[in-house]
mmCIF file of C-alpha atoms in Angstrom:
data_model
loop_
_atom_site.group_PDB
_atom_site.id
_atom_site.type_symbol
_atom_site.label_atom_id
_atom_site.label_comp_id
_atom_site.label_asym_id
_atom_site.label_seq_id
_atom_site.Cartn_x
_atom_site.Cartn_y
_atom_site.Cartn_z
ATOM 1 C CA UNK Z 24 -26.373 28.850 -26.562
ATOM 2 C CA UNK Z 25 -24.294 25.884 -25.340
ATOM 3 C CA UNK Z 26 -24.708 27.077 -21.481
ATOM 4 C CA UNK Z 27 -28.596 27.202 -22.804
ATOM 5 C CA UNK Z 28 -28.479 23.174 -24.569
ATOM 6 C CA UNK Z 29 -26.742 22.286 -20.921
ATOM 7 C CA UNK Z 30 -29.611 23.682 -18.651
ATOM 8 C CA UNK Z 31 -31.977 21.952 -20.585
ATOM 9 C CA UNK Z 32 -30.495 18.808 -20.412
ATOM 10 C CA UNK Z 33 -29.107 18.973 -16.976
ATOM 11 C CA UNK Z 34 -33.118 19.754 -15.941
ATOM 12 C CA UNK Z 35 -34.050 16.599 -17.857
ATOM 13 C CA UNK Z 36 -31.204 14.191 -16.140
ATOM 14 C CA UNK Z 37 -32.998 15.372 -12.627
ATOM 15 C CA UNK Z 38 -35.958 14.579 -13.898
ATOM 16 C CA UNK Z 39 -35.491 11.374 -14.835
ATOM 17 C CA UNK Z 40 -33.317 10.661 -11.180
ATOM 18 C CA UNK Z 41 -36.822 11.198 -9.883
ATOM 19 C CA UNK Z 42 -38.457 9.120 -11.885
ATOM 20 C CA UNK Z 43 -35.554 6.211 -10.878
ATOM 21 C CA UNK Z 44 -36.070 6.772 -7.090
ATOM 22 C CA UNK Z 45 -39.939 6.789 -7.388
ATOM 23 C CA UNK Z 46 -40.338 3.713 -9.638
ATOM 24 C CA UNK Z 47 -40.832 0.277 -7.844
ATOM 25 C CA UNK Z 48 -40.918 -2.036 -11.606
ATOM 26 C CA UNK Z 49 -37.176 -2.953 -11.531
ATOM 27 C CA UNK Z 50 -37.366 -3.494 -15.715
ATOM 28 C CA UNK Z 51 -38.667 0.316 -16.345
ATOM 29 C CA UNK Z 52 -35.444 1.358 -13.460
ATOM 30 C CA UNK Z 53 -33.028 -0.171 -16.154
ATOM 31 C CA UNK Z 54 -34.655 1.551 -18.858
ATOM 32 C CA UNK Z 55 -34.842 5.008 -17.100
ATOM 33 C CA UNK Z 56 -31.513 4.447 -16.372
ATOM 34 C CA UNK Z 57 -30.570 3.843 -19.821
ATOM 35 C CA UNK Z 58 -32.427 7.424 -20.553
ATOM 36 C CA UNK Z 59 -30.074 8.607 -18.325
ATOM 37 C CA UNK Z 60 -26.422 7.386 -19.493
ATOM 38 C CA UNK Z 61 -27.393 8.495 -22.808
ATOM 39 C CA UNK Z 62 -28.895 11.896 -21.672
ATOM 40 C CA UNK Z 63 -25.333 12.020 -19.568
ATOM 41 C CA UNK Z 64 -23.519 11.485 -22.666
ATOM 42 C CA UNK Z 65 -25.144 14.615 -24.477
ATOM 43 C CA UNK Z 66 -23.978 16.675 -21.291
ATOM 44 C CA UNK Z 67 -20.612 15.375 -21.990
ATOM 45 C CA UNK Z 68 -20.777 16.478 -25.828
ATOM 46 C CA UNK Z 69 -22.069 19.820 -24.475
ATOM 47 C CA UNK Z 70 -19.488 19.771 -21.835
ATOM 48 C CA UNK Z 71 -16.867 19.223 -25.182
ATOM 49 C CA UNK Z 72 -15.431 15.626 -23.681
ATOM 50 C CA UNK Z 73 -16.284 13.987 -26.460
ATOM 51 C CA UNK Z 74 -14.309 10.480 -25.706
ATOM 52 C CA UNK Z 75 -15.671 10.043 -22.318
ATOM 53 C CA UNK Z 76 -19.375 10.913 -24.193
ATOM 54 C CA UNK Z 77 -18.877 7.848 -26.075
ATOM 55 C CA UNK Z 78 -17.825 5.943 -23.812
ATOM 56 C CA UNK Z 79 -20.756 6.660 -21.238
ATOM 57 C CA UNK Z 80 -22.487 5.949 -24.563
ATOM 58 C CA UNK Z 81 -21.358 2.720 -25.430
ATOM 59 C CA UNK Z 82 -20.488 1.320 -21.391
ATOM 60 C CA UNK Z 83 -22.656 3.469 -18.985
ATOM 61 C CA UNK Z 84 -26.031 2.961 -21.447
ATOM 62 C CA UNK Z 85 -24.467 0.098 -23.344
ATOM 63 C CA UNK Z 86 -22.750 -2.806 -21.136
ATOM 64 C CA UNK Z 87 -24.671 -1.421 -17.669
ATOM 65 C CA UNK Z 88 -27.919 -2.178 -19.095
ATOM 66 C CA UNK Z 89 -27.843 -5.382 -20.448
ATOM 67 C CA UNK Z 90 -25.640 -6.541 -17.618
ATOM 68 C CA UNK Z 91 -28.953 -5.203 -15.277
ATOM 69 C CA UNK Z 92 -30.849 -6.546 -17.878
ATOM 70 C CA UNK Z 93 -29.068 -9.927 -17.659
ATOM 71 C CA UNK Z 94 -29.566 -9.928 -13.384
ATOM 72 C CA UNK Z 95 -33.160 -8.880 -14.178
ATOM 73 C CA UNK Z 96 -34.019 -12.315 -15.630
ATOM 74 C CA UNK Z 97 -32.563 -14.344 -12.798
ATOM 75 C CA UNK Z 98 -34.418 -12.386 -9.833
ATOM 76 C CA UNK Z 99 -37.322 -10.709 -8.956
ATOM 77 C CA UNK Z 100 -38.347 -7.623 -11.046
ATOM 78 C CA UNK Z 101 -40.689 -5.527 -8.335
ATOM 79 C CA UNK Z 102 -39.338 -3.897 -5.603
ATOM 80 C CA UNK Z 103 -41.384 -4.333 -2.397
ATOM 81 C CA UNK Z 104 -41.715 -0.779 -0.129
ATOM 82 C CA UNK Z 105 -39.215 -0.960 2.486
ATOM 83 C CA UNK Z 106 -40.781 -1.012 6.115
ATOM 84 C CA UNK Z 107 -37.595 1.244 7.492
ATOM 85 C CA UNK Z 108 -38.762 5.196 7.761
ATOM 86 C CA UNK Z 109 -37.654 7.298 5.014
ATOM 87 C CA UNK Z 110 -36.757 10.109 7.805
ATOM 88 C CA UNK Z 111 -32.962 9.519 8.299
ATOM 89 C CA UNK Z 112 -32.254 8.661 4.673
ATOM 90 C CA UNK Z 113 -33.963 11.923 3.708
ATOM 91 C CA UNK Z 114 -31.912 13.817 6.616
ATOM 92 C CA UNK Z 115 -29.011 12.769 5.632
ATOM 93 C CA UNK Z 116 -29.140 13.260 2.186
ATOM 94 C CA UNK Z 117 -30.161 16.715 2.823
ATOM 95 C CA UNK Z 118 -27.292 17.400 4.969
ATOM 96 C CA UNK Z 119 -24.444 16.248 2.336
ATOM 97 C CA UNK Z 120 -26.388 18.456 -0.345
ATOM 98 C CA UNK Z 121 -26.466 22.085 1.602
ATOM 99 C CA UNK Z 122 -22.665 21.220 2.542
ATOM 100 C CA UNK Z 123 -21.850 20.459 -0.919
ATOM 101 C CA UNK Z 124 -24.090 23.728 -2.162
ATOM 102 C CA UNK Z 125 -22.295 25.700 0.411
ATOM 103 C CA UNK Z 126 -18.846 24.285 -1.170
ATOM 104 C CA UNK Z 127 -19.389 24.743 -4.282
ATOM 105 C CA UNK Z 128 -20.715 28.923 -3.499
ATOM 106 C CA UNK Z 129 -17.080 29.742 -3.830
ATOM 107 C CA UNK Z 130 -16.418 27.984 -7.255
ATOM 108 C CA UNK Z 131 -16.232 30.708 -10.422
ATOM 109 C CA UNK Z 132 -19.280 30.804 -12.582
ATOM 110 C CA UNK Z 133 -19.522 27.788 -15.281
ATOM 111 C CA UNK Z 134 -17.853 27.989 -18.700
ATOM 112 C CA UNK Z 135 -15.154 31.068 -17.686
ATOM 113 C CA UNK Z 136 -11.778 30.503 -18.539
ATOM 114 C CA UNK Z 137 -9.840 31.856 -15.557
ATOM 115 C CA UNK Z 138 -11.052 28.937 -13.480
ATOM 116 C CA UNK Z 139 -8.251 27.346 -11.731
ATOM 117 C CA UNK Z 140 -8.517 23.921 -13.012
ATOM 118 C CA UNK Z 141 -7.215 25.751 -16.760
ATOM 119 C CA UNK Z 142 -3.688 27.252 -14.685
ATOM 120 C CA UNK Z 143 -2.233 24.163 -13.630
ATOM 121 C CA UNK Z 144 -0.755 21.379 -15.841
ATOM 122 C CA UNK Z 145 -3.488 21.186 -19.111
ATOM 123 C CA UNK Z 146 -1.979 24.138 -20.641
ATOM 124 C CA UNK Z 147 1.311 22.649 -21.123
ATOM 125 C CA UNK Z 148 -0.359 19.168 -21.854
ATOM 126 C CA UNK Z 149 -2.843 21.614 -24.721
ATOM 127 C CA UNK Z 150 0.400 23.393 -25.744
ATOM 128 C CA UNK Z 151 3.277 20.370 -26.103
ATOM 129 C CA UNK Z 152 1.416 16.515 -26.619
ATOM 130 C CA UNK Z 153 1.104 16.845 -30.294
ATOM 131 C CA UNK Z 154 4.996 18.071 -30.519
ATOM 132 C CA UNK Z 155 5.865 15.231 -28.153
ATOM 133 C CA UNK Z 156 3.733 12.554 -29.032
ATOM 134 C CA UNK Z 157 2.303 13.586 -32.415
ATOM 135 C CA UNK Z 158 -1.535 12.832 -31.825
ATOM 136 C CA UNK Z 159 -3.668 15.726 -32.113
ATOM 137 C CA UNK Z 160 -6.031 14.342 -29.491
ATOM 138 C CA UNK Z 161 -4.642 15.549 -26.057
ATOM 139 C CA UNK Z 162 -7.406 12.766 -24.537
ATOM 140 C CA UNK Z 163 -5.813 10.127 -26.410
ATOM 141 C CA UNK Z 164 -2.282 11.055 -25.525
ATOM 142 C CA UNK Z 165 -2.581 11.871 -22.232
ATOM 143 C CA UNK Z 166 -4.315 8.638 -21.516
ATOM 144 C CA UNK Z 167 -2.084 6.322 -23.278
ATOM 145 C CA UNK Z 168 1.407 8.157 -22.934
ATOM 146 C CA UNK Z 169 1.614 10.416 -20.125
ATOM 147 C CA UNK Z 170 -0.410 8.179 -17.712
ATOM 148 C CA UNK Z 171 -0.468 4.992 -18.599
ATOM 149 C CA UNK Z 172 0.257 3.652 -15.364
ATOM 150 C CA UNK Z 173 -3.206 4.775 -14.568
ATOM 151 C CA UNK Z 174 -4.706 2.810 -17.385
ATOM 152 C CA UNK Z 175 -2.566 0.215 -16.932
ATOM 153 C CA UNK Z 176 -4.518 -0.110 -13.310
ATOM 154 C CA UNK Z 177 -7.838 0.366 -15.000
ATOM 155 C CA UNK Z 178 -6.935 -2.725 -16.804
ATOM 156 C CA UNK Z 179 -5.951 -4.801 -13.603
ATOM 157 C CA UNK Z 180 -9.182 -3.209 -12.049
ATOM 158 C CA UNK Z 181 -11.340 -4.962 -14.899
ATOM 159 C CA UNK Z 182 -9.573 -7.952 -15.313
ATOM 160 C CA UNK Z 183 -10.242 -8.416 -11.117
ATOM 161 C CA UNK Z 184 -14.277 -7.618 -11.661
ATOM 162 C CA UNK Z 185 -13.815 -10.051 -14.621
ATOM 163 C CA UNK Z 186 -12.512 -12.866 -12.938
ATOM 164 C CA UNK Z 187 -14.690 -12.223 -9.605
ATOM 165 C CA UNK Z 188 -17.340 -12.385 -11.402
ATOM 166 C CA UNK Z 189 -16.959 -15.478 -13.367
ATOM 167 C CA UNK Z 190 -15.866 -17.323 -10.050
ATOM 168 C CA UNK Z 191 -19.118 -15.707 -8.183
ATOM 169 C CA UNK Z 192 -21.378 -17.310 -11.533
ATOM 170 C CA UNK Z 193 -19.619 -20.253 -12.597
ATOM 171 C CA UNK Z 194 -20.081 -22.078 -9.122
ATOM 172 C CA UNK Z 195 -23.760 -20.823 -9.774
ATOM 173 C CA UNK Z 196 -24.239 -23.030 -12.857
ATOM 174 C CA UNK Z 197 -22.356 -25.838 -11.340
ATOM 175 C CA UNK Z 198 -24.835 -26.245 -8.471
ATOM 176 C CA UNK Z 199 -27.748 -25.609 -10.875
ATOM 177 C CA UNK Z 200 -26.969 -28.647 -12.908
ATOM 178 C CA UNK Z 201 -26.900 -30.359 -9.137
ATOM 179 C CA UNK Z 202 -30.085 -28.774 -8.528
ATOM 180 C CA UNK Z 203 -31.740 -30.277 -12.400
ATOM 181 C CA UNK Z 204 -30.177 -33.200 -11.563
ATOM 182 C CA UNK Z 205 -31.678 -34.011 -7.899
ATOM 183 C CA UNK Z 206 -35.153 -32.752 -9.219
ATOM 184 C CA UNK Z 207 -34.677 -35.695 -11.922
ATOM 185 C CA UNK Z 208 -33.498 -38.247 -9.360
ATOM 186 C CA UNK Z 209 -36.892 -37.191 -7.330
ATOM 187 C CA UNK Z 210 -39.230 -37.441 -10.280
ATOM 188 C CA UNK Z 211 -38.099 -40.764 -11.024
ATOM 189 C CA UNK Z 212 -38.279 -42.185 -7.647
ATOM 190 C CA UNK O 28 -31.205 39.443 -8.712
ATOM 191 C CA UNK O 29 -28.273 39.067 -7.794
ATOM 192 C CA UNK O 30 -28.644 35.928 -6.053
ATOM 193 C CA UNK O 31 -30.638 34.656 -9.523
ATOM 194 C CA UNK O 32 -27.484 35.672 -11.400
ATOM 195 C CA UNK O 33 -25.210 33.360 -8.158
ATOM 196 C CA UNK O 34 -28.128 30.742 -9.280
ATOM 197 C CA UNK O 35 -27.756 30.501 -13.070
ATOM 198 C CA UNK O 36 -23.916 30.905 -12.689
ATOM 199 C CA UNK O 37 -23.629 27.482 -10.142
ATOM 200 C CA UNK O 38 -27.191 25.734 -11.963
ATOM 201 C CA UNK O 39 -24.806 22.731 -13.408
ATOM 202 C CA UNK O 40 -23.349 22.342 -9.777
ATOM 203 C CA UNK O 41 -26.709 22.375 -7.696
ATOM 204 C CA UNK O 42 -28.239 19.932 -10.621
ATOM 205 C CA UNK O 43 -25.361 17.792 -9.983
ATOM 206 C CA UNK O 44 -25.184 17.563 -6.411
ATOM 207 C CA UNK O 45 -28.657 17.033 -7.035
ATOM 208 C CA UNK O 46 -28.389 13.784 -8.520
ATOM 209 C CA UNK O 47 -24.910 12.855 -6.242
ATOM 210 C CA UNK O 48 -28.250 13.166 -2.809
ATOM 211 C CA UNK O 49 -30.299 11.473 -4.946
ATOM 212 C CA UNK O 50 -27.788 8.900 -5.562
ATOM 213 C CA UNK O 51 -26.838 8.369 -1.991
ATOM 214 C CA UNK O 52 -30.818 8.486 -0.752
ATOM 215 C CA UNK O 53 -31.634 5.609 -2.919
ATOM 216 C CA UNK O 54 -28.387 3.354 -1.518
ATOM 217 C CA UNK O 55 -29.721 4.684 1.763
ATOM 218 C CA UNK O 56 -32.759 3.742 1.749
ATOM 219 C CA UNK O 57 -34.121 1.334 -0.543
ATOM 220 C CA UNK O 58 -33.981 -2.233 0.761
ATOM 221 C CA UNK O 59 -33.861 -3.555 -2.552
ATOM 222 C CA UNK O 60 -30.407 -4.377 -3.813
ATOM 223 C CA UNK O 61 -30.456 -4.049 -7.514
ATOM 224 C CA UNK O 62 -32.105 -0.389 -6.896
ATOM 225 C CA UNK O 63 -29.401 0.283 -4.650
ATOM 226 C CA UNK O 64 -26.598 -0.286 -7.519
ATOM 227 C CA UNK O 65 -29.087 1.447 -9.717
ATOM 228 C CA UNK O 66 -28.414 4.156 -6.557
ATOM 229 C CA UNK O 67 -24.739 4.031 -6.588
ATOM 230 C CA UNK O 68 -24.328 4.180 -10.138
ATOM 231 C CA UNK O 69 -26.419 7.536 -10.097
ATOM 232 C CA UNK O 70 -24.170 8.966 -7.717
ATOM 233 C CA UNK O 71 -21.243 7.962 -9.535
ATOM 234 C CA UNK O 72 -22.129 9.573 -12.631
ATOM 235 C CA UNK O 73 -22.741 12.266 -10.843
ATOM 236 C CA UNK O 74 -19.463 12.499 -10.147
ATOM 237 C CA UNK O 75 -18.294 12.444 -13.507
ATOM 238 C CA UNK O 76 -20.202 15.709 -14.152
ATOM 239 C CA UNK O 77 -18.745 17.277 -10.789
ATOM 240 C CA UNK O 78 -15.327 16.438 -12.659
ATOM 241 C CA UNK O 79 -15.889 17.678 -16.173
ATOM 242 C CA UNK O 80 -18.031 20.709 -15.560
ATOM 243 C CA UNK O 81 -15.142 22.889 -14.186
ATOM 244 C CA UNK O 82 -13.167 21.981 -17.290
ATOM 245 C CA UNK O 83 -15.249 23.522 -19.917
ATOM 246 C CA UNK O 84 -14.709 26.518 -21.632
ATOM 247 C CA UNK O 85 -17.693 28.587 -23.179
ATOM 248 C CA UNK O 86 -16.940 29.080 -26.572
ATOM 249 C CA UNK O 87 -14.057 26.578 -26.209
ATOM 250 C CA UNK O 88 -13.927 22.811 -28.487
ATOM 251 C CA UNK O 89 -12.983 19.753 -27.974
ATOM 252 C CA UNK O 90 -9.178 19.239 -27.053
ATOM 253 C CA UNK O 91 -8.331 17.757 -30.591
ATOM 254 C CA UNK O 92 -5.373 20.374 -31.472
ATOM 255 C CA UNK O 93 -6.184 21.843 -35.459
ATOM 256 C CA UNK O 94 -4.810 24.813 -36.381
ATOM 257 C CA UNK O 95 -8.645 25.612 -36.824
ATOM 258 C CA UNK O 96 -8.838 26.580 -32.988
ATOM 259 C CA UNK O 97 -7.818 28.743 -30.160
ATOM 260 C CA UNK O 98 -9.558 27.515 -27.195
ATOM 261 C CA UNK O 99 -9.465 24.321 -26.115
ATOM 262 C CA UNK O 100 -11.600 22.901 -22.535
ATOM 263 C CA UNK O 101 -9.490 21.232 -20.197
ATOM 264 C CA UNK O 102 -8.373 17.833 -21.281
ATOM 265 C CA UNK O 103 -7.057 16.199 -17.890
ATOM 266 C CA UNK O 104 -10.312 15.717 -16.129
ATOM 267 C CA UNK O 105 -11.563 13.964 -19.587
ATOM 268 C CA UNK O 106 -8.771 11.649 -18.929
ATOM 269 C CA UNK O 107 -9.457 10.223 -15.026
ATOM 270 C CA UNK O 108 -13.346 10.002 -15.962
ATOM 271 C CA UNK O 109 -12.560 8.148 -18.952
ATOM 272 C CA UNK O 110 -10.916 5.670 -16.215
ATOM 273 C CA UNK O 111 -13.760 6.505 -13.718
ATOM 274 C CA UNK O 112 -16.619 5.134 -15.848
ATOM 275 C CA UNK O 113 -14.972 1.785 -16.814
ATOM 276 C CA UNK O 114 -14.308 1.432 -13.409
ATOM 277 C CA UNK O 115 -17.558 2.009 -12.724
ATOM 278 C CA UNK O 116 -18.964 -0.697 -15.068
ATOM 279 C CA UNK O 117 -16.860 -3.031 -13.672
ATOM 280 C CA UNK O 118 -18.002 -2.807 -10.169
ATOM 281 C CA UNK O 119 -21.595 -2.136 -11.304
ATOM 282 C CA UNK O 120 -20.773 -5.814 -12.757
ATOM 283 C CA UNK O 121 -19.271 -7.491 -9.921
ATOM 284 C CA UNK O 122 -22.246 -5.881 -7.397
ATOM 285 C CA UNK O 123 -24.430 -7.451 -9.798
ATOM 286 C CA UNK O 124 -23.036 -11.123 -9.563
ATOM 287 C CA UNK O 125 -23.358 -10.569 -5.845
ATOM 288 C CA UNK O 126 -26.783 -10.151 -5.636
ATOM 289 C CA UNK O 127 -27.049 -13.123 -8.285
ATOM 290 C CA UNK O 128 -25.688 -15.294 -5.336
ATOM 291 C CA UNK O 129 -27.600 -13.272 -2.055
ATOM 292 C CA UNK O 130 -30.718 -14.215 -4.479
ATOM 293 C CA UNK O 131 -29.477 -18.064 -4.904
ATOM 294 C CA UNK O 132 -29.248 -18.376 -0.938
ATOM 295 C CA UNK O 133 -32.041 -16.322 0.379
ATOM 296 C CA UNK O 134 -34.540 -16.448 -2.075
ATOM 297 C CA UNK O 135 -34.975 -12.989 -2.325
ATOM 298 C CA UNK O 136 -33.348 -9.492 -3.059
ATOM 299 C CA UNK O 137 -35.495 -7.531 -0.602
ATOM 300 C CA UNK O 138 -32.428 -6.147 2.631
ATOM 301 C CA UNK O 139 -35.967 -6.559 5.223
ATOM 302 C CA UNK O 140 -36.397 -10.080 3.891
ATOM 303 C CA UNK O 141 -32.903 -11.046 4.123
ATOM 304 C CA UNK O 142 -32.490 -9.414 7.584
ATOM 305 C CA UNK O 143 -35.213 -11.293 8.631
ATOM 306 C CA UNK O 144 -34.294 -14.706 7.518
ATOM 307 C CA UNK O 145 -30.852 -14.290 8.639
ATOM 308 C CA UNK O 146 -33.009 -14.018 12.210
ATOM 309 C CA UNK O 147 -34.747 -17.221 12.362
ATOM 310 C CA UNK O 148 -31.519 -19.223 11.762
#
């Protein structure tokens, strides 16, 4: 049944990547892409990673598309067919997919439990985090406790974005008043 | 049949590397800038599922330990995606302001346009 729920909406998430790559109106892009992050986020629940569903949820469909949204208003909305052939594009992106399908031939079948990626480190993380750090949610305290130096430079890579892009749109507004204001000086003279 | 069997086995991997090409054709070749973070963000996700997929467990839950349970999916790649997709928004956001400014000083968003105008100076 679950493999079943993910086919379905794994068929549904390509359909609606062809529907982004085919559309030209920018605004119903953002909104098909909105479809997406949220259709993403019921793989995830499928897929049982159930924090990083809500936080595709809340950022990828959330924060992504009213930040698009918010670049939307300030530019153009239609995109214009590009006068470069679609040959080499194509090629190439059909060369990366048959190597990646031809990678990926070797991989064991979805969903058993003597894949590799379950022999490793998770079962001691699944058997000790709740004895070491007393949180029942291995997510939670493998994040925060056993790597936290990789959160900690998530944080310094959002706080960079952050302040790159407040000093890429705060010089924006400044010459915009400059702008209003040299309009004004022309009307009046 | 056998081959069908290969198919429906590896169907979450081919869908995903489906949307990964699709992802990198769009930032290929679309001129236009916001569809090309539209593009990248695609293939990013599509990364997330490349991540996650191996990790589950049919008939498996959530890793949230209860005495309820036996079989848990693999927490770890949970873990660097959860990092991977606020990462993601943040460049998604700093792309953005980017093309904010390319739009301020060329008067359009189009690459062909740009290209162009970047010719007759």
């Amino acid at each position: 049944m679950e493999a079943l729920i993910n086919i379905v909406l794994l068929t549904l998430l390509a359909v609606i990547t062809v529907g982004i790559m085919f559309q030209r109106n920018l605004f119903a892009v953002v909104v098909l892409a909105g479809i997406y992050s949220f259709l993403m986020a019921s793989v995830l629940i499928v897929l049982d990673a159930v924090d990083v569903a809500m936080t595709e949820a809340s950022v990828g469909a959330g924060v992504s598309t009213v930040v698009l949204l918010g670049t939307l208003h300030l530019v153009r909305t239609i995109e214009y067919p590009s006068k470069r052939s679609a040959l080499i594009p194509m090629l190439v992106a059909v060369a990366t997919g048959a190597a990646l399908v031809w990678g990926t031939i070797g991989l064991s079948p979805f969903g058993t439990a003597d894949n590799a990626i379950h022999k490793h480190v998770a079962p001691k993380y699944l058997a000790d985090s709740v004895k070491e750090t007393l949180v029942p949610n291995v997510v939670t305290s493998t994040l925060a406790d056993y790597r936290g130096y990789d959160t900690l430079g998530e944080t310094t890579v959002i706080f960079t974005a952050g302040i790159g892009v407040l000093l890429l749109l705060k010089g924006r507004r400044r010459r915009g008043h400059i702008a209003d204001e040299d309009s004004k000086v022309g009307r009046t003279a | 049949m056998e081959v069908l069997q290969r198919f429906a086995d590896h169907y979450n991997y081919v869908v995903t590397i489906f949307l990964m090409v699709a992802g990198l054709y769009i930032v290929i070749a679309r001129g236009n800038l916001i569809k090309k973070l539209v593009g990248l963000s695609l293939f990013q996700t599509s990364v997330y599922l490349l991540y996650i997929e191996p990790g589950k467990i049919i008939g498996g839950t959530a890793p949230i330990i209860d005495p309820a349970f036996k079989v848990y999916s693999n927490p770890l790649p949970h873990v660097l995606i959860l990092t991977a997709i606020v990462v993601g928004v943040a460049t998604l956001a700093l792309g953005l302001a980017l093309v904010v400014r390319i739009h301020e000083a060329y008067g359009t968003i189009e690459e062909d346009e740009i290209f162009s105008r970047e010719g007759e100076e």
